[in-house]
PDB file of C-alpha atoms in Angstrom:
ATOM      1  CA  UNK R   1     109.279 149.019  97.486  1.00  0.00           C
ATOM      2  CA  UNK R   2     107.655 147.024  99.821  1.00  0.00           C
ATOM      3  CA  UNK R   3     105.826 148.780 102.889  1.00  0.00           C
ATOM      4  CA  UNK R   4     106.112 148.301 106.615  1.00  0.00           C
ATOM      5  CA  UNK R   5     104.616 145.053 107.889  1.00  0.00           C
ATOM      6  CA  UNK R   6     102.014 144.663 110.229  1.00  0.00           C
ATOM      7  CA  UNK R   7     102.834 143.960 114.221  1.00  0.00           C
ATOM      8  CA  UNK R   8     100.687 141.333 115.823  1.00  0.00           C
ATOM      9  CA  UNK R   9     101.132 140.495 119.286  1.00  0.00           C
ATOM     10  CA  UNK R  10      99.285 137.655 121.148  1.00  0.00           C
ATOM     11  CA  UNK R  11      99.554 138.298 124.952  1.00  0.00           C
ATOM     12  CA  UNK R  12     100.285 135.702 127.520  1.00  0.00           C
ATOM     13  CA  UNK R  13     102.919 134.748 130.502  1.00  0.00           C
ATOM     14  CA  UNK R  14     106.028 132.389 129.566  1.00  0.00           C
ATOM     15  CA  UNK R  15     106.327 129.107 130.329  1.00  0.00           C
ATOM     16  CA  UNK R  16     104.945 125.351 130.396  1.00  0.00           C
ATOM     17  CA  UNK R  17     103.289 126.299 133.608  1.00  0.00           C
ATOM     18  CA  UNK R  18     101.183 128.984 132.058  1.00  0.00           C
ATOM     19  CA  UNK R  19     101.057 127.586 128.392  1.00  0.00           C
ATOM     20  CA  UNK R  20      97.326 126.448 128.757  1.00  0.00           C
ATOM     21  CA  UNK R  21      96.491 129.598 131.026  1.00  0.00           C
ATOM     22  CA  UNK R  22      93.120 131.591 129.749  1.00  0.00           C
ATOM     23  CA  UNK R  23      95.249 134.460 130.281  1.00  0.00           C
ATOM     24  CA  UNK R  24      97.141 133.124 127.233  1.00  0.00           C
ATOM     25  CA  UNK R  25      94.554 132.937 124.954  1.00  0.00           C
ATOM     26  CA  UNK R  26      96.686 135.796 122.933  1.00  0.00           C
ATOM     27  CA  UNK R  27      99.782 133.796 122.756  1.00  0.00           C
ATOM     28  CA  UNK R  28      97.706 130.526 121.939  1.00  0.00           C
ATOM     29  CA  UNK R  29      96.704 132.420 118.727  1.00  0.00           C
ATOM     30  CA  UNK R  30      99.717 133.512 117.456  1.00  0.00           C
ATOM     31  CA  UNK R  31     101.046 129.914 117.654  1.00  0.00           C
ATOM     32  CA  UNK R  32      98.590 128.629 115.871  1.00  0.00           C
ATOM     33  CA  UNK R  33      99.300 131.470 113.071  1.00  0.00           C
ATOM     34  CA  UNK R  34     103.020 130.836 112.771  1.00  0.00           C
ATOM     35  CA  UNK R  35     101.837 126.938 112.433  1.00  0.00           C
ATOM     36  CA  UNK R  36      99.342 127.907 109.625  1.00  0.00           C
ATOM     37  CA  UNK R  37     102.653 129.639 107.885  1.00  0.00           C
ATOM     38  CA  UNK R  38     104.543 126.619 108.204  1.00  0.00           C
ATOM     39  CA  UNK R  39     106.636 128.737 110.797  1.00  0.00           C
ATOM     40  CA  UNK R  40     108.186 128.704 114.346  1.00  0.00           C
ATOM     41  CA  UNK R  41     108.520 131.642 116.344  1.00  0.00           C
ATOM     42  CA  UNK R  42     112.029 132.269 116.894  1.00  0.00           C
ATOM     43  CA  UNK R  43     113.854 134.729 119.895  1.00  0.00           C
ATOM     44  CA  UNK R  44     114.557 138.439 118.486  1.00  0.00           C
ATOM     45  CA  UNK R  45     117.721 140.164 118.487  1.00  0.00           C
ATOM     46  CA  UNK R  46     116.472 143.123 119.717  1.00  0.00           C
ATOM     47  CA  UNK R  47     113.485 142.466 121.131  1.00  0.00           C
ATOM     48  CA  UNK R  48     113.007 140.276 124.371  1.00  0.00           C
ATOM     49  CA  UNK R  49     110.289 138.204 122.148  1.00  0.00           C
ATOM     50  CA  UNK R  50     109.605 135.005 119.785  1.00  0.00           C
ATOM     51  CA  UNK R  51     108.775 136.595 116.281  1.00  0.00           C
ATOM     52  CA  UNK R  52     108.704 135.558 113.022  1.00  0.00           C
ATOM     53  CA  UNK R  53     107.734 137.447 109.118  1.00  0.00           C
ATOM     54  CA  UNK R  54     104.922 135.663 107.306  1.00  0.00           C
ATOM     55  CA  UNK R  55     102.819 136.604 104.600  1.00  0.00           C
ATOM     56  CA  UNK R  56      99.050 136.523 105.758  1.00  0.00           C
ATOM     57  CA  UNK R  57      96.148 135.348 103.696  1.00  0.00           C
ATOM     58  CA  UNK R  58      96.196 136.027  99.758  1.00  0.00           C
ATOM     59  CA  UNK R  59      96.354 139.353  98.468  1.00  0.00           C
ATOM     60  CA  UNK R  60      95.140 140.393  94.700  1.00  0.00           C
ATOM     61  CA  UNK R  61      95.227 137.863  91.751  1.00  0.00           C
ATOM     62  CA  UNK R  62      96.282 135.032  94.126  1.00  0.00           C
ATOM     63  CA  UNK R  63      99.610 136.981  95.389  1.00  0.00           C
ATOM     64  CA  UNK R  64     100.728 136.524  98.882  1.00  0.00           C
ATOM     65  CA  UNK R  65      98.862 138.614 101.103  1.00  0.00           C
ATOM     66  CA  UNK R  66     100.415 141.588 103.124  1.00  0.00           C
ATOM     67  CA  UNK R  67     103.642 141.314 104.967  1.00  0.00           C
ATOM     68  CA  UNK R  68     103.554 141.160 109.157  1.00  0.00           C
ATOM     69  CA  UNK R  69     105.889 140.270 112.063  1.00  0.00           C
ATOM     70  CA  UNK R  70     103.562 137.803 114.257  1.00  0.00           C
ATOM     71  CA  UNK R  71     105.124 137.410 118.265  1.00  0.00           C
ATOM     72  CA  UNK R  72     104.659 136.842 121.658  1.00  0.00           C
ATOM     73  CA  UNK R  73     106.476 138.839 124.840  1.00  0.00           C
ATOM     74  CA  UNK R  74     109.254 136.536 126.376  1.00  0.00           C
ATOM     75  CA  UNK R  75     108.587 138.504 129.667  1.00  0.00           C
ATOM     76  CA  UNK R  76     105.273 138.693 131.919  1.00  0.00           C
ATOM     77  CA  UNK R  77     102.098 139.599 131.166  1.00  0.00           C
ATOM     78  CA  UNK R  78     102.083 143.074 133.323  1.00  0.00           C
ATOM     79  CA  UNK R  79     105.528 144.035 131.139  1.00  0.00           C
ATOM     80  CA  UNK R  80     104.451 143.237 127.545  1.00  0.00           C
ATOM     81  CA  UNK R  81     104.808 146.651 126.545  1.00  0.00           C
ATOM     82  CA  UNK R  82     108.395 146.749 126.366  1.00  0.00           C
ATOM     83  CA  UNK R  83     108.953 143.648 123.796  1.00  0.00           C
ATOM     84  CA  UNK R  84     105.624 145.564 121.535  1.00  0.00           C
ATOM     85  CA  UNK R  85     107.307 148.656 121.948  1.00  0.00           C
ATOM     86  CA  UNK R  86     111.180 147.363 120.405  1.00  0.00           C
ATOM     87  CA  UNK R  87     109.428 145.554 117.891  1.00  0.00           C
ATOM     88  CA  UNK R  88     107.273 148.052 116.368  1.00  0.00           C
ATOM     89  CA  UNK R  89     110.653 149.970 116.617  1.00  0.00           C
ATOM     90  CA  UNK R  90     112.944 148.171 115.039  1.00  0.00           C
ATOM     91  CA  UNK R  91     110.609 147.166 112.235  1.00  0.00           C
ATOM     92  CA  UNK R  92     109.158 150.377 111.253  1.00  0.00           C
ATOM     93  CA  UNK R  93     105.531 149.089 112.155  1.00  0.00           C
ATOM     94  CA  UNK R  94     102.956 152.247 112.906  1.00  0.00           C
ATOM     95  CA  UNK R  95     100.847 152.257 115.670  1.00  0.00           C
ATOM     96  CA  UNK R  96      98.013 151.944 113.173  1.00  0.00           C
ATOM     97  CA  UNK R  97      99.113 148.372 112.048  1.00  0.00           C
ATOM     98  CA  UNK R  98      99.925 147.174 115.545  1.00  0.00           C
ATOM     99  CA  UNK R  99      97.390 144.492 116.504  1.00  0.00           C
ATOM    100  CA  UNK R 100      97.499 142.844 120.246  1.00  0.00           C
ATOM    101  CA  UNK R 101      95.323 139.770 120.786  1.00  0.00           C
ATOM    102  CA  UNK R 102      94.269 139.061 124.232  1.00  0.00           C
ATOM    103  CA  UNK R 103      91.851 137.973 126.835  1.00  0.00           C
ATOM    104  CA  UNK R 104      89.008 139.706 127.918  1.00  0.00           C
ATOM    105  CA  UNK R 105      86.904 138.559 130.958  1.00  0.00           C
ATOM    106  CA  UNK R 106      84.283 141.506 129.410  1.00  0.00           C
ATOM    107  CA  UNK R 107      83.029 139.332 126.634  1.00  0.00           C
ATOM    108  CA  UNK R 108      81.292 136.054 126.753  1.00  0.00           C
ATOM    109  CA  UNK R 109      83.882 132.103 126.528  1.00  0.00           C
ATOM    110  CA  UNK R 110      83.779 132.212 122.733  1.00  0.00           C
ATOM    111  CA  UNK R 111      83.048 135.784 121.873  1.00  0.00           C
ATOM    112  CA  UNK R 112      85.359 137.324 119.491  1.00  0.00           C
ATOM    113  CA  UNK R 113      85.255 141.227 119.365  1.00  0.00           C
ATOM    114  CA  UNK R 114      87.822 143.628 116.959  1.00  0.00           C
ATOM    115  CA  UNK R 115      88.244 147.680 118.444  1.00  0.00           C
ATOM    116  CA  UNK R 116      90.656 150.291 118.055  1.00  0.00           C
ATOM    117  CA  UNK R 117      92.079 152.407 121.244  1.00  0.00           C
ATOM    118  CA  UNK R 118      89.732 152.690 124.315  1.00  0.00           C
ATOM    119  CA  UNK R 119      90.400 151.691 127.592  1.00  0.00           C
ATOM    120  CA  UNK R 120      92.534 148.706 128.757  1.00  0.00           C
ATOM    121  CA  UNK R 121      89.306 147.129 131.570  1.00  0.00           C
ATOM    122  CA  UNK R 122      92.178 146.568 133.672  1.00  0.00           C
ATOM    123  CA  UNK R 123      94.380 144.096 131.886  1.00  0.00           C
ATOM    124  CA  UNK R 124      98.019 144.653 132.848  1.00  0.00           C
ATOM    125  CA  UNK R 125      99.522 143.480 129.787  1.00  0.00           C
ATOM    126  CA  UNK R 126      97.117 146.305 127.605  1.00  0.00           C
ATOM    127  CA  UNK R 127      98.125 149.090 130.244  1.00  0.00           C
ATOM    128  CA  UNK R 128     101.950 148.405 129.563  1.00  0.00           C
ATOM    129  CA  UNK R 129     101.503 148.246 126.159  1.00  0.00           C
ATOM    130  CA  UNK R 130     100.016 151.825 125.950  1.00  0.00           C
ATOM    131  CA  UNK R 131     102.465 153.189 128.660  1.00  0.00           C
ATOM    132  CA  UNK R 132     105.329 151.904 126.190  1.00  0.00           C
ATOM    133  CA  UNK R 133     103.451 152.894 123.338  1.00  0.00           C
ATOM    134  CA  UNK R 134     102.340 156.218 124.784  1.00  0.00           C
ATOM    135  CA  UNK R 135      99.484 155.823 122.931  1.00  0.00           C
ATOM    136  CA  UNK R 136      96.538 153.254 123.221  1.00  0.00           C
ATOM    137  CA  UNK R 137      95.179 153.773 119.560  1.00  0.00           C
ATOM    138  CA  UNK R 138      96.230 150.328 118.793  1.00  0.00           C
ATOM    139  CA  UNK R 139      93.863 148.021 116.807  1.00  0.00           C
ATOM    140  CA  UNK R 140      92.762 144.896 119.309  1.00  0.00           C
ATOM    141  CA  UNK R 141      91.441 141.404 119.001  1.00  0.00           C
ATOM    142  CA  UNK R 142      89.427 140.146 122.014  1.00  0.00           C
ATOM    143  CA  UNK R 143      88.848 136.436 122.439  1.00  0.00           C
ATOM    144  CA  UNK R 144      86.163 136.213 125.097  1.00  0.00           C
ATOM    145  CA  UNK R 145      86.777 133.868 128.283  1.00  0.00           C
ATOM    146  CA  UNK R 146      83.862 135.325 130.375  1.00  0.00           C
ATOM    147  CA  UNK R 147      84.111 136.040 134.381  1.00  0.00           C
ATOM    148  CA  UNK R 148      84.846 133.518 136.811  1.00  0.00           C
ATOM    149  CA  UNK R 149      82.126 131.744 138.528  1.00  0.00           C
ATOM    150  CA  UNK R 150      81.305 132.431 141.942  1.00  0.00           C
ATOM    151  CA  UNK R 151      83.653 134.676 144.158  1.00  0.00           C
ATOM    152  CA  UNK R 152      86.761 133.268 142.551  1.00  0.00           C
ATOM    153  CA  UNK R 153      89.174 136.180 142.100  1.00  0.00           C
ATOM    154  CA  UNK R 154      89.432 137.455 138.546  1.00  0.00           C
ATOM    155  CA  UNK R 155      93.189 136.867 138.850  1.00  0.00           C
ATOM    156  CA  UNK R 156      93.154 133.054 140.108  1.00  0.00           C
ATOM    157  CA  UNK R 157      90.920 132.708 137.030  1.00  0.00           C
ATOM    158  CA  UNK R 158      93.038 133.974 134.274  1.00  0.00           C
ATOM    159  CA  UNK R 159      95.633 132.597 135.780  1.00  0.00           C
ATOM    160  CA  UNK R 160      94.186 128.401 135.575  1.00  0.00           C
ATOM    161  CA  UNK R 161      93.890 126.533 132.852  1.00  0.00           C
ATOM    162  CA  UNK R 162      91.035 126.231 130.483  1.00  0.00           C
ATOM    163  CA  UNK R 163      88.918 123.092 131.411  1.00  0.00           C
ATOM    164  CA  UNK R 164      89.657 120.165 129.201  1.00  0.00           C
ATOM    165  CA  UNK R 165      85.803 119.783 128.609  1.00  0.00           C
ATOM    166  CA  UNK R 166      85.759 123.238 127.058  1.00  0.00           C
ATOM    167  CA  UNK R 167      88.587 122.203 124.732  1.00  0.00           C
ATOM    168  CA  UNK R 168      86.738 122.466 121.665  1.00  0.00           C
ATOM    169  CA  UNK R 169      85.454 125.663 122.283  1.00  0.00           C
ATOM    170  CA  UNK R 170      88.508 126.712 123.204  1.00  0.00           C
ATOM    171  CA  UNK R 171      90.081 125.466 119.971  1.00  0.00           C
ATOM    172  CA  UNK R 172      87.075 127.480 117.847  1.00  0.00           C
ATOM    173  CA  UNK R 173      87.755 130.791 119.759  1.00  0.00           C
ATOM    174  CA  UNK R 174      91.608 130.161 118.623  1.00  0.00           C
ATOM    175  CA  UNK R 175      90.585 129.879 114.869  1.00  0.00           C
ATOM    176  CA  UNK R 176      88.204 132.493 115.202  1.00  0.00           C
ATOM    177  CA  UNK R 177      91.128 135.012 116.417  1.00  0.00           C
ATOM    178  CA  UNK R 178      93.042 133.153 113.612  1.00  0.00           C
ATOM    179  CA  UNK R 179      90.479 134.565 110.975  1.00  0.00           C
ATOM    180  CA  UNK R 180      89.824 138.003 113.035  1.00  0.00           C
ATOM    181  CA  UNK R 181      93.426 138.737 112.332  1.00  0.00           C
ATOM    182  CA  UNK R 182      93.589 138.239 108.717  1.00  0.00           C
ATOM    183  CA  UNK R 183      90.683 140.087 108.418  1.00  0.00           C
ATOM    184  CA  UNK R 184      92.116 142.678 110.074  1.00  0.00           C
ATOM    185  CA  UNK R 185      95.038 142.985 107.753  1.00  0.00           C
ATOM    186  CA  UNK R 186      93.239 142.173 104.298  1.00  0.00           C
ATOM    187  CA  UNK R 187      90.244 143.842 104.676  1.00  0.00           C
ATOM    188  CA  UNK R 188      90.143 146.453 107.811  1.00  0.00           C
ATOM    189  CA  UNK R 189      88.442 147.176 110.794  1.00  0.00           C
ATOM    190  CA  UNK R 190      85.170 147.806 109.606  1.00  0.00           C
ATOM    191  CA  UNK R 191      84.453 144.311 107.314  1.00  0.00           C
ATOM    192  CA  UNK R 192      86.201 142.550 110.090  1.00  0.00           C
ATOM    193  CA  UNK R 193      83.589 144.166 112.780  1.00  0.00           C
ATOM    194  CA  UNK R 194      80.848 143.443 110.834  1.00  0.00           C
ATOM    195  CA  UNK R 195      81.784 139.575 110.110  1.00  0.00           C
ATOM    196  CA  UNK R 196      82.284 139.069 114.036  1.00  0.00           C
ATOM    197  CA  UNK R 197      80.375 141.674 115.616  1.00  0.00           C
ATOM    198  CA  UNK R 198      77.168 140.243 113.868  1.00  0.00           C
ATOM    199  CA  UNK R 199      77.363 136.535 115.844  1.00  0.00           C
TER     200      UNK R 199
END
């Protein structure tokens, strides 16, 4: 019998207008999983989100690796929790294999960092998820966009677009949180840690 799948979310805010946000960094990544799968993200029943099942990475003797429902929220950032919260319902998925990738203005542009639980360093979208979770002992993937220059507020930053001169950097941290995700799921917390934590 075949177990539960893994959950993983990538945050963001809907829309064209906020499709190249930095604050959608999350969502970014889990569009450029579903087109590694040779999949589209398509809206839940159930769930007010885009999901799809896919097989990630290659598991023992060359099988298909383990099973997971990749999405992203169809409502704002600040009430994310609600879409994580029916999904992880209605497929089963333990909080243990629940995976959220998002921004983090804590880490360096480029920076790719892999936790479980601890605070939420006052992003919206992690403090609904663990109000709807009731728990915040979900495992994370944090794509660094560093803080804004200047005084620019944290929010008017998050909220514009990633500079087109950073473009390939931005494109790198995507693939990174690409490859911190099926580490996650193949080979746990600690080898994925230890692959990213050492750059």
């Amino acid at each position: 019998m075949d177990t539960a799948p893994w959950l993983i979310v990538g945050l963001g805010n809907p829309g064209t207008s906020y499709a190249g946000n930095r604050h959608n960094i999350g969502s970014m990544t889990i569009a450029e999983l579903a087109q590694g799968a040779s999949t589209t993200l398509k809206q839940h029943k159930s769930a007010r989100a885009r999901a799809a099942e896919v097989r990630l990475g290659t598991g023992a003797g060359g099988l298909p690796g383990p099973r997971a429902v990749i999405a992203t929220p169809m409502t704002y950032m600040n009430v994310s929790g609600g879409p994580v919260a029916g999904l992880a319902q209605f497929y089963k998925v333990a909080l243990e294999q629940i995976i959220i990738v998002h921004d983090e203005l804590d880490l360096e542009p480029g920076q790719v960092r892999l936790k479980r639980g601890g605070g939420e360093g006052g992003h919206n979208g992690l403090r609904s998820i663990s109000q709807s979770l009731g728990s915040k002992d979900y495992l994370r993937v944090r794509l660094g966009i560093g803080r804004p220059p200047g005084r620019q507020d944290p929010a008017d930053y998050v909220l514009s677009d990633f500079p087109a001169r950073d473009r390939e950097q931005t494109l790198l941290l995507i693939g990174d949180g690409v490859d911190a995700v099926n580490d996650l799921v193949n080979l746990g917390l600690e080898s994925a840690q230890q692959r990213f934590h050492s750059r």
